[in-house]
Structure formats: structure tokens, C-alpha cells
PDB file of N, CA and C in Angstrom:
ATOM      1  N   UNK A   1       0.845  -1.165   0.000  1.00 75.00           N
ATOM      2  CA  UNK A   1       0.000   0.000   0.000  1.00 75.00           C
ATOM      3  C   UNK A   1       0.896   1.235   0.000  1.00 75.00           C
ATOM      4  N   UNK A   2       0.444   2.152  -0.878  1.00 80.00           N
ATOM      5  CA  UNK A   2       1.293   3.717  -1.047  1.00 80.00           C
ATOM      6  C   UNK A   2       0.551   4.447  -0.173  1.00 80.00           C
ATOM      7  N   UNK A   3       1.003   5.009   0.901  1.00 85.00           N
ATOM      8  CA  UNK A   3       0.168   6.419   1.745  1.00 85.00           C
ATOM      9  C   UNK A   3       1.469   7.681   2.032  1.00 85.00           C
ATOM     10  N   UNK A   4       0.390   8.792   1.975  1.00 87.00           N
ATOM     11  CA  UNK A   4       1.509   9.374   2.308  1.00 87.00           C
ATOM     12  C   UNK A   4       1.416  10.063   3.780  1.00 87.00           C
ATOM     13  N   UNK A   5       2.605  10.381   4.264  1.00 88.00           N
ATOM     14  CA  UNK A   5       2.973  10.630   5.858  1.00 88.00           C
ATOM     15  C   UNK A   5       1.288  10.708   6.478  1.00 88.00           C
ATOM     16  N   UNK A   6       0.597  11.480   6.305  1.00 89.00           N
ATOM     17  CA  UNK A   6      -0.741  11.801   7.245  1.00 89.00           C
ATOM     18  C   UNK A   6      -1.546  10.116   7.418  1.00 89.00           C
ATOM     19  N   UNK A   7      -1.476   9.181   5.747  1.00 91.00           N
ATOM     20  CA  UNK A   7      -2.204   8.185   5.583  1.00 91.00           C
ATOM     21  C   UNK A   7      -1.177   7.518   6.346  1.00 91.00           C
ATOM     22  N   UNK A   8       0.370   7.345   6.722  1.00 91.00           N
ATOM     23  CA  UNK A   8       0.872   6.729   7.477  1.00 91.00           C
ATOM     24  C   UNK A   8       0.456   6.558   9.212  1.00 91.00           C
ATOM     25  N   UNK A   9       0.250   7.892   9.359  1.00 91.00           N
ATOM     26  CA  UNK A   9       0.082   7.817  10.711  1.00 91.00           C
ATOM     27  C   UNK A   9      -0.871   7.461  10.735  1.00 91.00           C
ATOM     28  N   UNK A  10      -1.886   7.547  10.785  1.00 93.00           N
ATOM     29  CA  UNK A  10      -3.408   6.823  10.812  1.00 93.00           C
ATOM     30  C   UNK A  10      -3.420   5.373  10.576  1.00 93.00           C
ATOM     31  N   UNK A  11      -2.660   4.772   9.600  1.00 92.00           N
ATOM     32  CA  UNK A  11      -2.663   3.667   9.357  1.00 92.00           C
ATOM     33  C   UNK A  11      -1.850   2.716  11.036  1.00 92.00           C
ATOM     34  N   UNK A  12      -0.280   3.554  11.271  1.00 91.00           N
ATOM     35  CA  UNK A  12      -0.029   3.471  12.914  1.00 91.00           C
ATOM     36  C   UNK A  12      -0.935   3.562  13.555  1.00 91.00           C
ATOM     37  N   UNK A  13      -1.941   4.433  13.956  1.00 92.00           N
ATOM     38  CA  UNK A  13      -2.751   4.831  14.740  1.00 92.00           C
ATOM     39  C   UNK A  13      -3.243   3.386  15.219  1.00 92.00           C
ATOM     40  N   UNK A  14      -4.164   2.894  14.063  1.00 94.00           N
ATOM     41  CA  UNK A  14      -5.364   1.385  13.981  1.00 94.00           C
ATOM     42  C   UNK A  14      -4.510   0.458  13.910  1.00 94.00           C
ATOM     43  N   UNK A  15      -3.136   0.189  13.816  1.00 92.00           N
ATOM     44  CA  UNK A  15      -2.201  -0.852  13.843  1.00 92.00           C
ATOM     45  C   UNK A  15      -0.622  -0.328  13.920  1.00 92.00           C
ATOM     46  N   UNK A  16      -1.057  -1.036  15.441  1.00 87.00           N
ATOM     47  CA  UNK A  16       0.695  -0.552  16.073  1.00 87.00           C
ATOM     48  C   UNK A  16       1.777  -1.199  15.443  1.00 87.00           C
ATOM     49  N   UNK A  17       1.662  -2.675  15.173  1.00 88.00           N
ATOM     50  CA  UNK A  17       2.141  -3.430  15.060  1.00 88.00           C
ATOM     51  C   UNK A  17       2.432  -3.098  12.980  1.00 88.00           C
ATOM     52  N   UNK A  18       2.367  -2.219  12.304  1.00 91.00           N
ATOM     53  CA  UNK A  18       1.806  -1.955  10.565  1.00 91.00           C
ATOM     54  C   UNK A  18       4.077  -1.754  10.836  1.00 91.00           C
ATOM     55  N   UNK A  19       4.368  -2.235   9.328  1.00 92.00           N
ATOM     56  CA  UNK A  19       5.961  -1.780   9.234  1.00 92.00           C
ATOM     57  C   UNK A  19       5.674  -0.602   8.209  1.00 92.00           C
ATOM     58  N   UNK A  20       6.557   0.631   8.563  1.00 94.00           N
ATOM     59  CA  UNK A  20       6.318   1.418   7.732  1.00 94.00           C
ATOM     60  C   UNK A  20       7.815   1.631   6.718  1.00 94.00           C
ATOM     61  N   UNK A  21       7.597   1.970   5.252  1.00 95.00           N
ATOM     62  CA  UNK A  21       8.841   1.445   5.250  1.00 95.00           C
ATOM     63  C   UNK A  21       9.070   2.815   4.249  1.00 95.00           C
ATOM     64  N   UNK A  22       9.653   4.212   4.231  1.00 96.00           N
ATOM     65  CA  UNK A  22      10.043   5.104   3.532  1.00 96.00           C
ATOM     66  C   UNK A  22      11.177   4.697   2.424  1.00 96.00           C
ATOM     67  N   UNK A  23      10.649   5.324   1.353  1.00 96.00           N
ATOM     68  CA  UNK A  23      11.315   5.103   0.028  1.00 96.00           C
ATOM     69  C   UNK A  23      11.309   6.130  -0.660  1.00 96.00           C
ATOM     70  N   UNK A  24      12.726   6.846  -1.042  1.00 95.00           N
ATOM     71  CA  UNK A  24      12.404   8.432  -1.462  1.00 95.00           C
ATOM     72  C   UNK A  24      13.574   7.783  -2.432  1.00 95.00           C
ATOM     73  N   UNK A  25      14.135   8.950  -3.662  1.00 97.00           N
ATOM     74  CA  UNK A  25      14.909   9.106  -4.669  1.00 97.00           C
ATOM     75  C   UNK A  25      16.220   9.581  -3.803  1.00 97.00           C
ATOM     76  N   UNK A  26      17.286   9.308  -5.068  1.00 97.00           N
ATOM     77  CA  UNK A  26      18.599  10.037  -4.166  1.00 97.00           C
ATOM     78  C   UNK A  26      18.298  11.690  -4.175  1.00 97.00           C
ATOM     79  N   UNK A  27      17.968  12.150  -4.700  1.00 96.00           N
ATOM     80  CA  UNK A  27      17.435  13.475  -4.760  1.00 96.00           C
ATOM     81  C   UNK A  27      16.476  13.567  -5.505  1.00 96.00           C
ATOM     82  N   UNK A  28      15.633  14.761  -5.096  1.00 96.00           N
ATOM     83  CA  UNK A  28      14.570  15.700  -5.784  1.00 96.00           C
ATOM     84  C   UNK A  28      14.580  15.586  -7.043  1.00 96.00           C
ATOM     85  N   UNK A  29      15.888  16.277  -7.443  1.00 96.00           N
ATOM     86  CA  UNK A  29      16.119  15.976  -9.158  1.00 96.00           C
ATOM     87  C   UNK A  29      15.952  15.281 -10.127  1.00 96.00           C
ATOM     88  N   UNK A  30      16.539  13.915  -9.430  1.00 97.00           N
ATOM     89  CA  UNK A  30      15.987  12.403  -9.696  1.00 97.00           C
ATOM     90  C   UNK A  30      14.755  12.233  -9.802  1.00 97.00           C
ATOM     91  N   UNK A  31      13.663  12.234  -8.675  1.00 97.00           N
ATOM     92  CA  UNK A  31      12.507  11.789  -8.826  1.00 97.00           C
ATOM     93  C   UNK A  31      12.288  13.188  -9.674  1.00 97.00           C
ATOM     94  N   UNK A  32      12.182  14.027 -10.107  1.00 97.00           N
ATOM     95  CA  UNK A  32      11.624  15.022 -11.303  1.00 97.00           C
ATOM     96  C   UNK A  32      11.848  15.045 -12.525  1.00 97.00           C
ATOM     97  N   UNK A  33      13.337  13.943 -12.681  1.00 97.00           N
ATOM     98  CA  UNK A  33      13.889  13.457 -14.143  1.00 97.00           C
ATOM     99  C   UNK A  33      12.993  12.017 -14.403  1.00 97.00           C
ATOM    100  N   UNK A  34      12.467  10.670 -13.026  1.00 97.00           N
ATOM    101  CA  UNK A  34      12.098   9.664 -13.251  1.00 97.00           C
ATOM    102  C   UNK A  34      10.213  10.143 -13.977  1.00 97.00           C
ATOM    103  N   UNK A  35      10.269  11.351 -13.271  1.00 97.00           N
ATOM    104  CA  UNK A  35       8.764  11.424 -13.478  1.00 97.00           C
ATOM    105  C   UNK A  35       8.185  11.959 -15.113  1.00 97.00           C
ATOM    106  N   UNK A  36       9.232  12.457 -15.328  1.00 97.00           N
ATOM    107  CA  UNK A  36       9.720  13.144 -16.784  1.00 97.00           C
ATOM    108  C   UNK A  36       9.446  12.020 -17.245  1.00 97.00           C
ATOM    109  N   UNK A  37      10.394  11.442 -17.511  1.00 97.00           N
ATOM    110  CA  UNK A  37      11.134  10.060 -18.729  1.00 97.00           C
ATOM    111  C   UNK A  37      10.011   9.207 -18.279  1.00 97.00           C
ATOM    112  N   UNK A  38       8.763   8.736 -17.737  1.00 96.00           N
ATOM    113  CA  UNK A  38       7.481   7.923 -17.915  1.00 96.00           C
ATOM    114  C   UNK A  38       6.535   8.442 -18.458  1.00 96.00           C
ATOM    115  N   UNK A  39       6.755  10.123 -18.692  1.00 95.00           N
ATOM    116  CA  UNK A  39       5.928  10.650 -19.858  1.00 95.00           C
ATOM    117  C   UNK A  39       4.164  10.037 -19.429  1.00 95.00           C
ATOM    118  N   UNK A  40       4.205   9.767 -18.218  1.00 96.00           N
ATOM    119  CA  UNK A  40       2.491   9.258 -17.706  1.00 96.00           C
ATOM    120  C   UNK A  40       1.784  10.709 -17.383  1.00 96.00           C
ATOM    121  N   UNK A  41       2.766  11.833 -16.461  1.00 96.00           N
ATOM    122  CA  UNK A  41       1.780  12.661 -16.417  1.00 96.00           C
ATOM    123  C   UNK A  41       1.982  14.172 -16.896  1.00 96.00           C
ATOM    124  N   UNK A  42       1.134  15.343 -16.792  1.00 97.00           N
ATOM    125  CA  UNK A  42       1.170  16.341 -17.212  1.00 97.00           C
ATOM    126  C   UNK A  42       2.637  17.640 -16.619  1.00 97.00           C
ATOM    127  N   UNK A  43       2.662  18.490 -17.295  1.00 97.00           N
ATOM    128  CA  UNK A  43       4.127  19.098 -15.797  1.00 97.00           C
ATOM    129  C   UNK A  43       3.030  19.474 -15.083  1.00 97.00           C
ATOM    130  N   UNK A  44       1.894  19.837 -15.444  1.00 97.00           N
ATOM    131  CA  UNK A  44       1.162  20.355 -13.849  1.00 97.00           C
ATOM    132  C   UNK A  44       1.070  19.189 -13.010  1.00 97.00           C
ATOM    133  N   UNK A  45       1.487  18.277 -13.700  1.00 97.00           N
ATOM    134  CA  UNK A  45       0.942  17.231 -12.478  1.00 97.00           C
ATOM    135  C   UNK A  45       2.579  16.452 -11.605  1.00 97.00           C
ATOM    136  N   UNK A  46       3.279  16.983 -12.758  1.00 98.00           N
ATOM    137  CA  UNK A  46       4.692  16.644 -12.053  1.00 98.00           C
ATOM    138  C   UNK A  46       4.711  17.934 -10.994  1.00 98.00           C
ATOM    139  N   UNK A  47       4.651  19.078 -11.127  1.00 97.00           N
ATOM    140  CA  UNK A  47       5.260  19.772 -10.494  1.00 97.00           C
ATOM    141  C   UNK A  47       4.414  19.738  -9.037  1.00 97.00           C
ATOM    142  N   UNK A  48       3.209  19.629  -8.823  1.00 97.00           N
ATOM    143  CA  UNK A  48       2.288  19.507  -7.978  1.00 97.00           C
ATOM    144  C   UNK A  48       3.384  17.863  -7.269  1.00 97.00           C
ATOM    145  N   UNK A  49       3.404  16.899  -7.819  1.00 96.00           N
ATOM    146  CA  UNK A  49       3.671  15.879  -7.105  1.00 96.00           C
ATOM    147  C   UNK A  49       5.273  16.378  -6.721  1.00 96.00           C
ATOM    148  N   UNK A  50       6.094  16.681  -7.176  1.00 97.00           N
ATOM    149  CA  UNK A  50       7.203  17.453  -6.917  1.00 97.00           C
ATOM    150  C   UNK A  50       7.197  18.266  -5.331  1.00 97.00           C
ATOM    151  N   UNK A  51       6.026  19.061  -5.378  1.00 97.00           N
ATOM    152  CA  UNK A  51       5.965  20.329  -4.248  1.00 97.00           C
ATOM    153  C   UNK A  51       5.462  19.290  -2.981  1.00 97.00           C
ATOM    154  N   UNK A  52       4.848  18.857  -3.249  1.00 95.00           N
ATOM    155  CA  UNK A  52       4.287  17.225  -2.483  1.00 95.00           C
ATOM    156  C   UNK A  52       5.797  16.886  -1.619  1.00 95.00           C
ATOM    157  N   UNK A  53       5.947  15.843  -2.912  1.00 96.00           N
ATOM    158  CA  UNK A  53       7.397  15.438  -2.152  1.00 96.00           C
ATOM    159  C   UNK A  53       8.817  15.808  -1.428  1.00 96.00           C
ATOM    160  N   UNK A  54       8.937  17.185  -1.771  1.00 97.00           N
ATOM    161  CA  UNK A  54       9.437  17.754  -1.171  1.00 97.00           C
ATOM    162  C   UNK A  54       9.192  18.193   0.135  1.00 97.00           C
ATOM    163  N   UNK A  55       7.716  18.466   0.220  1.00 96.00           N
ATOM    164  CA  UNK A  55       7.459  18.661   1.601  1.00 96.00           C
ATOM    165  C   UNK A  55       7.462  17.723   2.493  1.00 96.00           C
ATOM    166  N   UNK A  56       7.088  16.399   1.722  1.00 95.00           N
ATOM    167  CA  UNK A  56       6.842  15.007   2.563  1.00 95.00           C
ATOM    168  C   UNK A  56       8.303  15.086   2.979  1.00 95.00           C
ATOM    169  N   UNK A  57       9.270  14.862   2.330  1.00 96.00           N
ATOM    170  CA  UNK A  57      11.260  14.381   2.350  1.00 96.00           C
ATOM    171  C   UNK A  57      11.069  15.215   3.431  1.00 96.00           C
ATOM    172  N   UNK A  58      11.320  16.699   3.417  1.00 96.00           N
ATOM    173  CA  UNK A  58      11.804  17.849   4.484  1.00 96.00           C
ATOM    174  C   UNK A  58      11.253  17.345   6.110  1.00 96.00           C
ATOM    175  N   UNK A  59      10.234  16.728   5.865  1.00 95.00           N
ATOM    176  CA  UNK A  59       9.182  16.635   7.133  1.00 95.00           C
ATOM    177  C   UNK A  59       9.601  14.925   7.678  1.00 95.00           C
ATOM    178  N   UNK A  60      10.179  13.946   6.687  1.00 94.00           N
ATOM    179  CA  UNK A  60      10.357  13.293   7.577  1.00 94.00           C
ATOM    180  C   UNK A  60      12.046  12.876   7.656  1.00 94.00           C
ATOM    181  N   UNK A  61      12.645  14.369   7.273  1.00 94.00           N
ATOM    182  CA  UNK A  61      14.254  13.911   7.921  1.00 94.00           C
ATOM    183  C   UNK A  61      13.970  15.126   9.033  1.00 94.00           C
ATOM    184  N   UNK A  62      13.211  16.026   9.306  1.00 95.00           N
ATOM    185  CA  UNK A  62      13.009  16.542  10.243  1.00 95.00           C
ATOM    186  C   UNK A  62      12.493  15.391  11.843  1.00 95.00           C
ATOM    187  N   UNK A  63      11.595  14.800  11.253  1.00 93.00           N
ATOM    188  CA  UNK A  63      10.911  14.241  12.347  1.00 93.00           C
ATOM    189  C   UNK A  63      10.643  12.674  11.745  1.00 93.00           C
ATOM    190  N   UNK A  64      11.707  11.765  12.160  1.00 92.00           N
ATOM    191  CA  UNK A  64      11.546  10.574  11.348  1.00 92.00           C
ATOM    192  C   UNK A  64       9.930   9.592  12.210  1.00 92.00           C
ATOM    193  N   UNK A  65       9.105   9.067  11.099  1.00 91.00           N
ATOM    194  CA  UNK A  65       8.203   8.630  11.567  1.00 91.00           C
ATOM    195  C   UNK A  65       8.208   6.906  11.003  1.00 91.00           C
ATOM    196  N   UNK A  66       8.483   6.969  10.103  1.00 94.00           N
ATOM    197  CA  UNK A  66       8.894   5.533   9.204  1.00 94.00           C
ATOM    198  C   UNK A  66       9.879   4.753   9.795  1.00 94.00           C
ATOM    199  N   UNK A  67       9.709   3.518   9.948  1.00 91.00           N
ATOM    200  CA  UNK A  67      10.424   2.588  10.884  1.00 91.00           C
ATOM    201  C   UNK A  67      11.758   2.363  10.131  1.00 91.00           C
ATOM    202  N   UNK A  68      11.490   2.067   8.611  1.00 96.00           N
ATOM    203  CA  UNK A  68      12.822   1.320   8.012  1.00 96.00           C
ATOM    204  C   UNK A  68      12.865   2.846   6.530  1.00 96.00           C
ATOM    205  N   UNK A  69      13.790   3.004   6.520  1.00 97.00           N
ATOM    206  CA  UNK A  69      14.331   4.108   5.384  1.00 97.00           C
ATOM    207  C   UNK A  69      15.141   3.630   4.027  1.00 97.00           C
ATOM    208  N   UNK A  70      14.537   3.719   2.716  1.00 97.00           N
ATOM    209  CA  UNK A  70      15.636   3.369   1.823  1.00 97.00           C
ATOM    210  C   UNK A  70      15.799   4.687   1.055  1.00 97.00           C
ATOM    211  N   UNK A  71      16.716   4.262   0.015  1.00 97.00           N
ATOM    212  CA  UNK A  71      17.154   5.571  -1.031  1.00 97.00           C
ATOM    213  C   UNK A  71      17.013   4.569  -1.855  1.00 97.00           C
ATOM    214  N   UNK A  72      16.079   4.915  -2.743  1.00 97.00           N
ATOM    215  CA  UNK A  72      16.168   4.323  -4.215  1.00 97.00           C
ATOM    216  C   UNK A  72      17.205   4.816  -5.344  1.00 97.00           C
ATOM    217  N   UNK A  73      18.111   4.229  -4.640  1.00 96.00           N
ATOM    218  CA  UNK A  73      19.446   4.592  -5.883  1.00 96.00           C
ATOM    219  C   UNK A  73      19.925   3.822  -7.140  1.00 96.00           C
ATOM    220  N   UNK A  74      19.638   2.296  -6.486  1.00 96.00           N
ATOM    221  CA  UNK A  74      19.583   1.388  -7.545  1.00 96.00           C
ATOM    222  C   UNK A  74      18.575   0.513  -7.323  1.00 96.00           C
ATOM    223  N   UNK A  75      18.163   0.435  -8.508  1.00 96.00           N
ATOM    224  CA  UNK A  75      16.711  -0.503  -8.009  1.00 96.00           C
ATOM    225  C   UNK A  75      16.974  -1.687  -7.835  1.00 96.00           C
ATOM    226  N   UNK A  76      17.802  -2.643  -8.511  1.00 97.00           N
ATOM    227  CA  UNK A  76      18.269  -4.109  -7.782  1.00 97.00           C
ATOM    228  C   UNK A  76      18.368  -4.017  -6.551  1.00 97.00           C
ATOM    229  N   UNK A  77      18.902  -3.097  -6.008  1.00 97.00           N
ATOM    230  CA  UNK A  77      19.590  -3.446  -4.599  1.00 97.00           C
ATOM    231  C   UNK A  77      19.013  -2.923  -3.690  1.00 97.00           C
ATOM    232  N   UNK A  78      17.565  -1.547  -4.707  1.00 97.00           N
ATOM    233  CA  UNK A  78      16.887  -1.248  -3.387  1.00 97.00           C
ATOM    234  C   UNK A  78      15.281  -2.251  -3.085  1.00 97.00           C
ATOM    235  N   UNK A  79      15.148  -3.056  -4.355  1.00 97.00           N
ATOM    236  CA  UNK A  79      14.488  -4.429  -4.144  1.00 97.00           C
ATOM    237  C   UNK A  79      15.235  -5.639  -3.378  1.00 97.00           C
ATOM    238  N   UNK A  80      16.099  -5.878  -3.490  1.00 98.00           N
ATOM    239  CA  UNK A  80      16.815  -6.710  -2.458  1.00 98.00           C
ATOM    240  C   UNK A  80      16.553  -6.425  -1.331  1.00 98.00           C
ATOM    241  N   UNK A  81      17.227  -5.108  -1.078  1.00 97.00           N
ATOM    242  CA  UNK A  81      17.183  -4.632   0.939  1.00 97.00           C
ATOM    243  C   UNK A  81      15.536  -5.036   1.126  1.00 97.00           C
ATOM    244  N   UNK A  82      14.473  -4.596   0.504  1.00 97.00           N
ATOM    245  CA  UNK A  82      13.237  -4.967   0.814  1.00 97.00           C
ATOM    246  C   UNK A  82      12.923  -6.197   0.500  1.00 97.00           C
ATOM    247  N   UNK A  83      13.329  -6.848  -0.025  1.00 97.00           N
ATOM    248  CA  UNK A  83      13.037  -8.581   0.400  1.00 97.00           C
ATOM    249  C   UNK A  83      13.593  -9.654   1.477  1.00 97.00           C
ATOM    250  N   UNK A  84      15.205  -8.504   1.778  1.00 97.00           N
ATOM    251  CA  UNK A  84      15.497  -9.045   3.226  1.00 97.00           C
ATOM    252  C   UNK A  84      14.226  -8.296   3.878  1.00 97.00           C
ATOM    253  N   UNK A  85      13.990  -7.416   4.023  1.00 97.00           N
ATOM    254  CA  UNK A  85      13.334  -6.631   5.061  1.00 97.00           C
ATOM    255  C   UNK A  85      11.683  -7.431   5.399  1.00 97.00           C
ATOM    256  N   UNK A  86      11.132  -8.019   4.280  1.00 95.00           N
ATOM    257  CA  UNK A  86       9.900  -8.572   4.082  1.00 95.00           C
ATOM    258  C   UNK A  86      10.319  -9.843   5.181  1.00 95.00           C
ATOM    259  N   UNK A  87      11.408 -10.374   4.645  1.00 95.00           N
ATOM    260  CA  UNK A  87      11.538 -11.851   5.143  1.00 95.00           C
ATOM    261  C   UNK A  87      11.613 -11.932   6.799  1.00 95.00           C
ATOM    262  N   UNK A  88      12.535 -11.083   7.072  1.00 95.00           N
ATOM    263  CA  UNK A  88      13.276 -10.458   8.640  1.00 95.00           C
ATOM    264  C   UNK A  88      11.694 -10.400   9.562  1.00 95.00           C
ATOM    265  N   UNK A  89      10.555  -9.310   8.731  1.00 92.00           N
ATOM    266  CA  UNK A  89       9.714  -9.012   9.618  1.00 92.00           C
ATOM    267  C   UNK A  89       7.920  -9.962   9.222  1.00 92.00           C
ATOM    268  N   UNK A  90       8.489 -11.184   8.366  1.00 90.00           N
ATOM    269  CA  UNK A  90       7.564 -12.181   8.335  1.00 90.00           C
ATOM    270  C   UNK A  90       7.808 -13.282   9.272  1.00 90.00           C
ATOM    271  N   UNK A  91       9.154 -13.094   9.451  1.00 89.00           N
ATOM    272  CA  UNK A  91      10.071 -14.102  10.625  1.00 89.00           C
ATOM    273  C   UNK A  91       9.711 -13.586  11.619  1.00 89.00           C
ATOM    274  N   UNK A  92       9.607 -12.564  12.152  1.00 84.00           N
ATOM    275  CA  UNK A  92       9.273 -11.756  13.309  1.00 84.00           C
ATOM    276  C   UNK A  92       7.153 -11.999  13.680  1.00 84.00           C
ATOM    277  N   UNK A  93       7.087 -11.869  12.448  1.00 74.00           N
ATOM    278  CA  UNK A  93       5.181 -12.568  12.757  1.00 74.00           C
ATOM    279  C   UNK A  93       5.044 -13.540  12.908  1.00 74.00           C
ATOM    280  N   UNK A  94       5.290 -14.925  12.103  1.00 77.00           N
ATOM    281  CA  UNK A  94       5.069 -16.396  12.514  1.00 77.00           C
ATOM    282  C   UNK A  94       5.659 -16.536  13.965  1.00 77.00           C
ATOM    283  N   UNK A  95       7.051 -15.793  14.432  1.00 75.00           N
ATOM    284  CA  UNK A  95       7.231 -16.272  16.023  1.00 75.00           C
ATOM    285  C   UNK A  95       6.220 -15.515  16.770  1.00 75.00           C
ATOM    286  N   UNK A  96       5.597 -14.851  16.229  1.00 68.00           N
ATOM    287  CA  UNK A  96       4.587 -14.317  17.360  1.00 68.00           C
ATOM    288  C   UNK A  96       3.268 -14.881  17.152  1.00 68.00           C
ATOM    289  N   UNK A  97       2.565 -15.970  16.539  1.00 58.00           N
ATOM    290  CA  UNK A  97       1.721 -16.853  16.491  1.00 58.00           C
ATOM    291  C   UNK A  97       2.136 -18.229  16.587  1.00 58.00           C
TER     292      UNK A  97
END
């Protein structure tokens, strides 16, 4: 599920136990060049999701709320870290049933 910071906390709120797992670009730039080159949406709609994310990034290296943090720098390896991470905290649920 994609939420952003406000849909995070709420989602904490009703489940303590929810992993939250932040995934941002190595920079701004990046995610404004990835959003470019998929040619899916309008610039009003890049730049709107742009002003978005920027505020989301600023707000949670200010005040970290997300349990586990990646940088999508390379996508092999930032799919890897999250399939250890899946496995680590599916291991962590079956011992608790």
C-alpha cells in the first residue's frame, strides 16, 4: 500500500504493530527526471507531485516517523534490501503466532 505521511500515521494509529517502510529518490532531481522520462503525467501534475514530495522528504528527515528508510538509488539493490526486510519481519510474525 502507497500512503503518504498523514495516511501513514493513521494507518499506525489502527495498527501498532503496521511496518512502515520510507522510500524516497537520491534526490529531488531524480525523482523530477524519473517522473519526466514515464511521460504518464502532465508538468502540472509533475510539479504539484514534486511540491508534495518535497514537503513530505523535508518533514520526515526533520521528524523521522517511518520505521525502516531506503534511497532508491539502484533498483536491484533497493528491491533486495526490501526482500530481506519482508523476510526479517515475516520471521518476526510467525514467532509471534
Amino acid at each position: 500500500m502507497v500512503v503518504d505521511r498523514s495516511g501513514a500515521k493513521e494507518i499506525f494509529a489502527n495498527y501498532s504493530l503496521a511496518v512502515l517502510i520510507w522510500i524516497e529518490p537520491p534526490s529531488i532531481r531524480d525523482l523530477e527526471s524519473r517522473l519526466k522520462m514515464r511521460g504518464k503525467d502532465t508538468p502540472t501534475t509533475i510539479q504539484t507531485r514534486m511540491n508534495k514530495a518535497t514537503v513530505e522528504m523535508e518533514e520526515e528527515r526533520e521528524q523521522q516517523f517511518y520505521t525502516h528508510h531506503f534511497i532508491n538509488d539502484d533498483f536491484e539493490k533497493t528491491v533486495k534490501e526490501l526482500c530481506d526486510l519482508f523476510k526479517k519481519e515475516l520471521g518476526k510474525a510467525t514467532q509471534k503466532t
